[in-house]
Structures are given as C-alpha cells and as structure tokens.
Amino acid sequence: MIIAMKPGAGMDEIRRFAETLEKRGVKIHFSEGASQTVLGLVGDTSTIDEEGLLARHLVDKVIRVQEPYKRANRLFHPQDTRLAVPGPGGTVRYIGGGHLGIIAGPCSVENRDQIVDIAKAVKEAGAGFLRGGAFKPRTSPYSFQGLGCEGMDLLLEAKKETGLPIVTELMAIHQLEVFDGVDVIQIGARNMQNFTLLKELGRCRKPVLLKRGPAATVTELLMAAEYIMAGGNSQIILCERGIRTFDSHTRNTLDLSAIPALKKQSHLPVIVDPSHATGLAWMVPAMAKAAVAAGADGLIVEVHNNPEAALCDGEQSITPAAFGSLMDVLRKYAALEGKAV
Ligand code: PEP
Ligand code: MN
C-alpha cells in the first residue's frame, strides 16, 4: 500500500502517523519528495482500511497495491484448491484442482416423488451432487416459498435413495438447526453480502457454495469469500450466476469472463449456474459448455422432470434427457482438458 501525504505536512506529524501504522504490523519506507512525502507499507495490509486513512487530514492519496483479500488470494496459495466434499457412506467428491463438480436438480423440492425421481435421473446421467431448495428466496411474497423443514426431510430421503450429497440454500442462521444432513450449504445471490450470515459460516465446518450477487463485482465476491475464510472455514466454491445488465433478452447476463478473472485472482474453485444466468432452458446447454470451456470447475444446473408444472423456475429447467445429452458432451470436454467428472 502506498500513502501519499498532503503537500506541506510536517515530518514530525508524519512520523507519529507512521508509528500508528507500524503498530499494526507493517514496515514503512519513507520517500521524501520536493513537496510531498510518500509512505510505502510493506507487509499484510489487508486489515488496514483505505477509507479510514483518507479520513486523516495528513493523507492525500492511498493506493492499494495488493488486493484487500488474503486468504482467498492466489498470491498466498498458488495451487488450485481441490475441495473434497464428504458424502454419504464415506464417499468423497471433488470440485476444483482438475475435477469438474456437477450439481443438478430442481429449483425447489416439491414432493417426495419429484425429488427422488429427479435425483435418480441426474445420478444416472452422471451428476455428482443433488441440488434442491427447501427454503426459497422469492422476489414475491406470494410465490411458492419452498417446503421448508419438510423439504429438507425429502432432500435427505433423496440423498439416502441415491447416495448423492446434497446442496441446498441457507437463508437465515436459525435454519442451520436443520442443516445437519446437508453436504454443501448454498448462499444465494441475494445473501452474498449478508455479513452476519457469512461470519456464521466462518464458524461452520461444511463446504459453502457462494453465489455472486447480481450487482456484485468480482472483488466483492472475493471479499465475501474472505469473510467466511477469515472466520476459519476455507471450504468455499465460488459461483457465477449472471449479473444484472441493461439487456433483458436473458434473465441475467452470464459473465463468462468472471471465470478466468476469479481463477487468476483466487485459488478457490469456480463453478457456473447457466440456469439462473439465462432463465431459458434452451440456452442452458450452450452456456454450460461455454463455462466449462472457459475453465469453470463445475456447474450447478436446474433439472426438472416436468418443467411446465414446476413450482419454481420451470422456464429455465432442463429435462433429465437434455441433462443426459449435456453430460455426454461435458465428459468429452473434460477429457480434452484432462479433467475428471
Ligand atoms: C437458486 O439456486 O435456486 C437461486 C435462488 O439462485 P440465485 O441465488 O443465484 O438467484
Ligand atoms: Mn431457481
């Protein structure tokens, strides 16, 4: 971090200011110019707040050389993280580090037959994880809100029937009480910056699938991951799920460039949700393939056995048959890149 002091600031005052920074564990190099003194901070500056510095009357400019996230930063962890997710019966599934993690299932759990049938179908097609929402964040309070605890029980039944680990969304801390049997906790786009929730997940020992907010920058997504990691939980999967732009031909705009951007900056696995990104079932296979080609470590795809009758997101849900065809192609893509599915 570089701090330019105001022209004319007295050296005694600057030194006293520098001492307060040194107490925070950084070393300081002074460069005295003709009109301005510049301080170069060396060490971990992630806990030093730029805005706080700019509030000081002595400070003219602050330039951050290093990103404000540390634990999520590839700089301090050059290898890709391969996340190992323990599943039922002592099984382990991997995401990242050469493993494509494929998560598939309905938007919401609707009833026993629906979730168990879809779970069997996606397993048959080669999915590694079952998704399904029990607690649903809906834009309208009048839309189907999910089956809640009953939905969780049905998900656990589908897990037992198929042996697939389950991925489901947590919306509030108190719901953790019923998340014991959940293998990956999903934090939805709307909660990406729910810092109370993120801090709680830092104390949790389960993998977290963290979705990018529709208006969040890549850096903000990494800072959200940093919150969880700073609390002690580094089992995080980042997920690009489309951002809000001026165009309305799709539900959101899939930011494919976020994949290489996130992977350059971070060692964490990055997956893509082509369903919420496009909102259109017919577009999902193309975007799923594009995501894998762009380096994604996996996908989360909405699959429904009767999309027309789905209680949530039917328009963007692909059928088990379409998912099966997609998996056939993805296996070839993965082989080309030397990745396991
Ligand atoms: C979902 O996965 O069903 C969901 C609500 O996604 P998002 O948080 O990305 O909108
Ligand atoms: Mn959905």
Short mmCIF file of N, CA and C in Angstrom, two decimals, residues 202-288:
data_model
loop_
_atom_site.label_atom_id
_atom_site.label_comp_id
_atom_site.label_asym_id
_atom_site.label_seq_id
_atom_site.Cartn_x
_atom_site.Cartn_y
_atom_site.Cartn_z
N GLY A 202 -18.32 -18.87 8.67
CA GLY A 202 -16.91 -18.99 9.00
C GLY A 202 -16.69 -19.96 10.17
N ARG A 203 -17.70 -20.03 11.03
CA ARG A 203 -17.58 -20.93 12.21
C ARG A 203 -18.06 -22.33 11.88
N CYS A 204 -18.63 -22.49 10.70
CA CYS A 204 -19.26 -23.75 10.32
C CYS A 204 -18.20 -24.65 9.65
N ARG A 205 -18.38 -25.94 9.73
CA ARG A 205 -17.36 -26.84 9.17
C ARG A 205 -17.82 -27.51 7.89
N LYS A 206 -18.78 -26.92 7.21
CA LYS A 206 -19.27 -27.52 5.96
C LYS A 206 -18.84 -26.66 4.77
N PRO A 207 -18.70 -27.31 3.58
CA PRO A 207 -18.40 -26.51 2.38
C PRO A 207 -19.54 -25.55 2.06
N VAL A 208 -19.17 -24.39 1.53
CA VAL A 208 -20.16 -23.35 1.20
C VAL A 208 -20.07 -23.03 -0.29
N LEU A 209 -21.22 -23.05 -0.95
CA LEU A 209 -21.31 -22.62 -2.34
C LEU A 209 -21.80 -21.17 -2.31
N LEU A 210 -20.91 -20.26 -2.67
CA LEU A 210 -21.20 -18.83 -2.54
C LEU A 210 -21.50 -18.23 -3.91
N LYS A 211 -22.76 -17.80 -4.10
CA LYS A 211 -23.16 -17.27 -5.40
C LYS A 211 -22.91 -15.76 -5.48
N ARG A 212 -22.50 -15.33 -6.66
CA ARG A 212 -22.23 -13.90 -6.88
C ARG A 212 -23.55 -13.13 -6.91
N GLY A 213 -23.60 -12.03 -6.21
CA GLY A 213 -24.78 -11.17 -6.23
C GLY A 213 -24.98 -10.60 -7.62
N PRO A 214 -26.20 -10.33 -8.03
CA PRO A 214 -26.46 -9.83 -9.40
C PRO A 214 -25.83 -8.47 -9.68
N ALA A 215 -25.47 -7.75 -8.61
CA ALA A 215 -24.83 -6.45 -8.83
C ALA A 215 -23.48 -6.38 -8.12
N ALA A 216 -22.89 -7.53 -7.87
CA ALA A 216 -21.61 -7.56 -7.14
C ALA A 216 -20.44 -7.67 -8.11
N THR A 217 -19.37 -6.98 -7.80
CA THR A 217 -18.16 -7.09 -8.62
C THR A 217 -17.43 -8.38 -8.23
N VAL A 218 -16.47 -8.73 -9.08
CA VAL A 218 -15.63 -9.91 -8.80
C VAL A 218 -14.90 -9.72 -7.46
N THR A 219 -14.42 -8.51 -7.22
CA THR A 219 -13.72 -8.24 -5.96
C THR A 219 -14.67 -8.39 -4.77
N GLU A 220 -15.91 -7.91 -4.91
CA GLU A 220 -16.87 -8.05 -3.81
C GLU A 220 -17.18 -9.52 -3.53
N LEU A 221 -17.25 -10.33 -4.58
CA LEU A 221 -17.47 -11.77 -4.37
C LEU A 221 -16.29 -12.37 -3.59
N LEU A 222 -15.08 -11.96 -3.98
CA LEU A 222 -13.90 -12.49 -3.27
C LEU A 222 -13.85 -11.98 -1.83
N MET A 223 -14.30 -10.76 -1.60
CA MET A 223 -14.34 -10.24 -0.22
C MET A 223 -15.38 -11.01 0.61
N ALA A 224 -16.48 -11.41 -0.03
CA ALA A 224 -17.49 -12.20 0.68
C ALA A 224 -16.89 -13.56 1.07
N ALA A 225 -16.12 -14.14 0.15
CA ALA A 225 -15.44 -15.40 0.45
C ALA A 225 -14.44 -15.20 1.59
N GLU A 226 -13.77 -14.05 1.56
CA GLU A 226 -12.77 -13.73 2.59
C GLU A 226 -13.42 -13.68 3.98
N TYR A 227 -14.65 -13.16 4.05
CA TYR A 227 -15.38 -13.13 5.33
C TYR A 227 -15.48 -14.53 5.92
N ILE A 228 -15.87 -15.49 5.06
CA ILE A 228 -16.06 -16.86 5.55
C ILE A 228 -14.70 -17.45 5.93
N MET A 229 -13.70 -17.17 5.10
CA MET A 229 -12.36 -17.73 5.36
C MET A 229 -11.73 -17.11 6.60
N ALA A 230 -11.96 -15.80 6.80
CA ALA A 230 -11.40 -15.14 7.97
C ALA A 230 -11.96 -15.75 9.25
N GLY A 231 -13.15 -16.32 9.17
CA GLY A 231 -13.76 -16.96 10.34
C GLY A 231 -13.25 -18.38 10.54
N GLY A 232 -12.47 -18.90 9.59
CA GLY A 232 -11.87 -20.22 9.79
C GLY A 232 -12.40 -21.31 8.87
N ASN A 233 -13.29 -20.97 7.95
CA ASN A 233 -13.79 -22.00 7.03
C ASN A 233 -13.31 -21.67 5.61
N SER A 234 -12.39 -22.50 5.10
CA SER A 234 -11.88 -22.19 3.77
C SER A 234 -12.46 -23.10 2.69
N GLN A 235 -13.50 -23.86 3.06
CA GLN A 235 -14.12 -24.75 2.07
C GLN A 235 -15.19 -23.97 1.29
N ILE A 236 -14.73 -23.25 0.26
CA ILE A 236 -15.66 -22.39 -0.47
C ILE A 236 -15.60 -22.67 -1.97
N ILE A 237 -16.79 -22.69 -2.57
CA ILE A 237 -16.91 -22.80 -4.02
C ILE A 237 -17.54 -21.48 -4.47
N LEU A 238 -16.89 -20.78 -5.40
CA LEU A 238 -17.45 -19.53 -5.91
C LEU A 238 -18.36 -19.85 -7.08
N CYS A 239 -19.44 -19.09 -7.23
CA CYS A 239 -20.37 -19.38 -8.33
C CYS A 239 -20.79 -18.11 -9.07
N GLU A 240 -20.52 -18.11 -10.37
CA GLU A 240 -21.01 -17.03 -11.25
C GLU A 240 -22.40 -17.47 -11.72
N ARG A 241 -23.40 -16.59 -11.52
CA ARG A 241 -24.78 -16.95 -11.86
C ARG A 241 -25.48 -15.86 -12.66
N GLY A 242 -24.67 -15.02 -13.30
CA GLY A 242 -25.26 -13.95 -14.10
C GLY A 242 -25.41 -12.69 -13.29
N ILE A 243 -25.20 -11.58 -13.97
CA ILE A 243 -25.31 -10.27 -13.31
C ILE A 243 -26.38 -9.46 -14.03
N ARG A 244 -26.80 -8.39 -13.40
CA ARG A 244 -27.84 -7.55 -14.00
C ARG A 244 -27.20 -6.54 -14.95
N THR A 245 -27.69 -6.53 -16.18
CA THR A 245 -27.19 -5.54 -17.14
C THR A 245 -28.39 -4.84 -17.79
N PHE A 246 -28.13 -4.04 -18.80
CA PHE A 246 -29.23 -3.30 -19.46
C PHE A 246 -30.07 -4.21 -20.34
N ASP A 247 -29.53 -5.39 -20.69
CA ASP A 247 -30.22 -6.23 -21.67
C ASP A 247 -31.18 -7.19 -21.00
N SER A 248 -32.35 -7.38 -21.61
CA SER A 248 -33.35 -8.24 -20.98
C SER A 248 -33.67 -9.48 -21.83
N HIS A 249 -32.80 -9.80 -22.80
CA HIS A 249 -33.10 -10.99 -23.60
C HIS A 249 -32.84 -12.28 -22.81
N THR A 250 -32.11 -12.14 -21.71
CA THR A 250 -31.94 -13.26 -20.78
C THR A 250 -32.27 -12.74 -19.37
N ARG A 251 -32.52 -13.68 -18.44
CA ARG A 251 -32.90 -13.26 -17.07
C ARG A 251 -31.80 -12.42 -16.43
N ASN A 252 -30.56 -12.88 -16.61
CA ASN A 252 -29.38 -12.13 -16.18
C ASN A 252 -28.39 -12.21 -17.33
N THR A 253 -27.22 -11.61 -17.19
CA THR A 253 -26.20 -11.75 -18.23
C THR A 253 -25.07 -12.59 -17.66
N LEU A 254 -24.83 -13.73 -18.29
CA LEU A 254 -23.76 -14.60 -17.77
C LEU A 254 -22.41 -13.94 -18.04
N ASP A 255 -21.69 -13.66 -16.98
CA ASP A 255 -20.38 -13.03 -17.10
C ASP A 255 -19.33 -14.13 -17.18
N LEU A 256 -19.14 -14.64 -18.40
CA LEU A 256 -18.17 -15.73 -18.57
C LEU A 256 -16.76 -15.28 -18.22
N SER A 257 -16.47 -14.01 -18.43
CA SER A 257 -15.11 -13.54 -18.15
C SER A 257 -14.81 -13.54 -16.66
N ALA A 258 -15.86 -13.66 -15.85
CA ALA A 258 -15.61 -13.75 -14.40
C ALA A 258 -14.86 -15.05 -14.06
N ILE A 259 -15.01 -16.06 -14.92
CA ILE A 259 -14.35 -17.35 -14.61
C ILE A 259 -12.82 -17.18 -14.63
N PRO A 260 -12.23 -16.77 -15.79
CA PRO A 260 -10.77 -16.58 -15.74
C PRO A 260 -10.35 -15.48 -14.75
N ALA A 261 -11.20 -14.46 -14.59
CA ALA A 261 -10.83 -13.37 -13.65
C ALA A 261 -10.74 -13.93 -12.23
N LEU A 262 -11.74 -14.70 -11.83
CA LEU A 262 -11.73 -15.26 -10.46
C LEU A 262 -10.59 -16.25 -10.30
N LYS A 263 -10.37 -17.04 -11.34
CA LYS A 263 -9.33 -18.07 -11.22
C LYS A 263 -7.93 -17.45 -11.22
N LYS A 264 -7.80 -16.30 -11.84
CA LYS A 264 -6.50 -15.62 -11.81
C LYS A 264 -6.24 -15.08 -10.39
N GLN A 265 -7.27 -14.51 -9.80
CA GLN A 265 -7.11 -13.85 -8.51
C GLN A 265 -7.15 -14.82 -7.33
N SER A 266 -7.84 -15.95 -7.52
CA SER A 266 -8.08 -16.83 -6.38
C SER A 266 -7.81 -18.29 -6.71
N HIS A 267 -7.50 -19.04 -5.68
CA HIS A 267 -7.25 -20.48 -5.82
C HIS A 267 -8.53 -21.29 -5.62
N LEU A 268 -9.61 -20.60 -5.23
CA LEU A 268 -10.85 -21.32 -4.91
C LEU A 268 -11.52 -21.86 -6.19
N PRO A 269 -12.22 -22.99 -6.08
CA PRO A 269 -12.94 -23.50 -7.26
C PRO A 269 -14.04 -22.53 -7.69
N VAL A 270 -14.25 -22.45 -9.01
CA VAL A 270 -15.26 -21.55 -9.57
C VAL A 270 -16.24 -22.38 -10.40
N ILE A 271 -17.50 -22.30 -10.07
CA ILE A 271 -18.50 -23.00 -10.88
C ILE A 271 -19.48 -21.98 -11.48
N VAL A 272 -20.29 -22.46 -12.42
CA VAL A 272 -21.23 -21.56 -13.11
C VAL A 272 -22.64 -22.13 -13.04
N ASP A 273 -23.60 -21.24 -12.89
CA ASP A 273 -25.03 -21.59 -12.89
C ASP A 273 -25.63 -21.04 -14.19
N PRO A 274 -25.72 -21.88 -15.24
CA PRO A 274 -26.25 -21.37 -16.51
C PRO A 274 -27.76 -21.21 -16.47
N SER A 275 -28.43 -21.78 -15.45
CA SER A 275 -29.90 -21.73 -15.38
C SER A 275 -30.37 -20.34 -14.95
N HIS A 276 -29.86 -19.87 -13.79
CA HIS A 276 -30.27 -18.53 -13.34
C HIS A 276 -29.64 -17.44 -14.21
N ALA A 277 -28.50 -17.76 -14.82
CA ALA A 277 -27.84 -16.76 -15.67
C ALA A 277 -28.69 -16.43 -16.89
N THR A 278 -29.33 -17.44 -17.48
CA THR A 278 -30.07 -17.21 -18.72
C THR A 278 -31.58 -17.16 -18.50
N GLY A 279 -32.07 -17.98 -17.58
CA GLY A 279 -33.52 -18.05 -17.35
C GLY A 279 -34.25 -18.82 -18.44
N LEU A 280 -33.50 -19.40 -19.37
CA LEU A 280 -34.10 -20.06 -20.53
C LEU A 280 -33.49 -21.44 -20.72
N ALA A 281 -34.35 -22.46 -20.62
CA ALA A 281 -33.85 -23.84 -20.69
C ALA A 281 -33.07 -24.12 -21.97
N TRP A 282 -33.57 -23.58 -23.10
CA TRP A 282 -32.91 -23.91 -24.38
C TRP A 282 -31.50 -23.34 -24.46
N MET A 283 -31.20 -22.34 -23.65
CA MET A 283 -29.89 -21.72 -23.70
C MET A 283 -28.90 -22.38 -22.72
N VAL A 284 -29.43 -23.17 -21.81
CA VAL A 284 -28.59 -23.72 -20.73
C VAL A 284 -27.45 -24.61 -21.25
N PRO A 285 -27.71 -25.56 -22.18
CA PRO A 285 -26.58 -26.41 -22.62
C PRO A 285 -25.45 -25.60 -23.24
N ALA A 286 -25.79 -24.61 -24.08
CA ALA A 286 -24.74 -23.80 -24.74
C ALA A 286 -23.88 -23.08 -23.69
N MET A 287 -24.54 -22.49 -22.71
CA MET A 287 -23.79 -21.73 -21.70
C MET A 287 -23.03 -22.65 -20.75
N ALA A 288 -23.59 -23.83 -20.51
CA ALA A 288 -22.88 -24.80 -19.66
C ALA A 288 -21.58 -25.22 -20.33
#
